[in-house]
mmCIF file of C-alpha atoms in Angstrom:
data_model
loop_
_atom_site.group_PDB
_atom_site.id
_atom_site.type_symbol
_atom_site.label_atom_id
_atom_site.label_comp_id
_atom_site.label_asym_id
_atom_site.label_seq_id
_atom_site.Cartn_x
_atom_site.Cartn_y
_atom_site.Cartn_z
ATOM 1 C CA ARG A 1 -27.361 -5.746 14.502
ATOM 2 C CA ILE A 2 -27.963 -9.470 14.278
ATOM 3 C CA GLY A 3 -25.278 -12.019 13.436
ATOM 4 C CA THR A 4 -22.335 -10.532 11.567
ATOM 5 C CA ARG A 5 -24.015 -7.102 11.455
ATOM 6 C CA ASN A 6 -23.737 -7.267 7.682
ATOM 7 C CA ALA A 7 -26.831 -6.465 5.606
ATOM 8 C CA GLY A 8 -26.074 -9.213 3.102
ATOM 9 C CA ALA A 9 -27.878 -12.386 2.135
ATOM 10 C CA GLN A 10 -25.388 -14.613 3.971
ATOM 11 C CA ASN A 11 -26.120 -12.924 7.293
ATOM 12 C CA VAL A 12 -29.860 -13.131 6.685
ATOM 13 C CA TRP A 13 -29.478 -16.839 5.790
ATOM 14 C CA ILE A 14 -27.589 -17.518 9.034
ATOM 15 C CA SER A 15 -29.655 -15.267 11.315
ATOM 16 C CA ILE A 16 -33.200 -15.725 10.021
ATOM 17 C CA GLY A 17 -33.244 -18.742 7.742
ATOM 18 C CA LYS A 18 -32.837 -20.160 4.267
ATOM 19 C CA THR A 19 -36.013 -18.725 2.779
ATOM 20 C CA ALA A 20 -35.246 -15.164 3.842
ATOM 21 C CA GLY A 21 -31.623 -15.529 2.747
ATOM 22 C CA VAL A 22 -32.613 -16.697 -0.723
ATOM 23 C CA LEU A 23 -35.167 -13.881 -0.961
ATOM 24 C CA VAL A 24 -32.526 -11.257 -0.095
ATOM 25 C CA PHE A 25 -30.150 -12.798 -2.638
ATOM 26 C CA LEU A 26 -32.809 -12.688 -5.358
ATOM 27 C CA VAL A 27 -33.705 -9.072 -4.589
ATOM 28 C CA ASP A 28 -30.011 -8.116 -4.744
ATOM 29 C CA PHE A 29 -29.623 -9.964 -8.045
ATOM 30 C CA LEU A 30 -32.740 -8.357 -9.518
ATOM 31 C CA LYS A 31 -31.539 -4.947 -8.395
ATOM 32 C CA GLY A 32 -28.447 -5.327 -10.576
ATOM 33 C CA ALA A 33 -30.402 -6.826 -13.462
ATOM 34 C CA ALA A 34 -32.885 -3.941 -13.285
ATOM 35 C CA ALA A 35 -30.102 -1.414 -13.878
ATOM 36 C CA ILE A 36 -29.191 -3.159 -17.115
ATOM 37 C CA TYR A 37 -32.807 -3.752 -18.155
ATOM 38 C CA ILE A 38 -33.768 -0.113 -17.651
ATOM 39 C CA GLY A 39 -30.731 0.929 -19.687
ATOM 40 C CA VAL A 40 -31.784 -1.367 -22.520
ATOM 41 C CA MET A 41 -35.358 -0.053 -22.350
ATOM 42 C CA PHE A 42 -34.044 3.496 -22.809
ATOM 43 C CA GLY A 43 -32.022 2.418 -25.844
ATOM 44 C CA PHE A 44 -28.528 2.299 -24.347
ATOM 45 C CA ASN A 45 -26.092 -0.390 -25.386
ATOM 46 C CA GLY A 46 -22.434 -1.426 -25.205
ATOM 47 C CA ALA A 47 -20.235 0.639 -22.931
ATOM 48 C CA ALA A 48 -23.166 2.471 -21.324
ATOM 49 C CA LEU A 49 -24.642 -0.802 -20.050
ATOM 50 C CA ILE A 50 -21.249 -1.798 -18.645
ATOM 51 C CA VAL A 51 -21.121 1.516 -16.784
ATOM 52 C CA PHE A 52 -24.676 0.999 -15.474
ATOM 53 C CA GLY A 53 -23.730 -2.481 -14.266
ATOM 54 C CA ALA A 54 -20.572 -1.156 -12.624
ATOM 55 C CA PHE A 55 -22.554 1.521 -10.799
ATOM 56 C CA ALA A 56 -25.058 -1.109 -9.648
ATOM 57 C CA ILE A 57 -22.180 -3.141 -8.201
ATOM 58 C CA LEU A 58 -20.619 -0.071 -6.560
ATOM 59 C CA GLY A 59 -23.965 0.942 -5.075
ATOM 60 C CA HIS A 60 -24.465 -2.580 -3.783
ATOM 61 C CA ASN A 61 -21.019 -2.801 -2.188
ATOM 62 C CA TRP A 62 -20.937 0.731 -0.769
ATOM 63 C CA PRO A 63 -24.573 1.849 -0.249
ATOM 64 C CA ILE A 64 -25.439 5.477 0.383
ATOM 65 C CA PHE A 65 -27.669 4.386 3.293
ATOM 66 C CA PHE A 66 -24.568 3.123 5.153
ATOM 67 C CA HIS A 67 -22.577 6.297 4.398
ATOM 68 C CA PHE A 68 -20.650 4.502 1.634
ATOM 69 C CA ARG A 69 -19.280 1.913 4.053
ATOM 70 C CA GLY A 70 -19.734 -1.670 3.045
ATOM 71 C CA GLY A 71 -18.307 -5.121 3.384
ATOM 72 C CA ARG A 72 -17.120 -6.594 6.614
#
């Protein structure tokens, strides 16, 4: 409920500070990278990893915790 009321790194950067904003950005980035990494660890490749990455992006943009509402 602070700033733009968005849960993103930009709002954290503006509302709390640079360090927290960069930390949120890194956690978001690692969240997407983890989806791909876990897929690779389980032996998936090619199209499956693209699907995993797409789902990571969709889950980031429209999170279940916000009732699939995202963005501004």
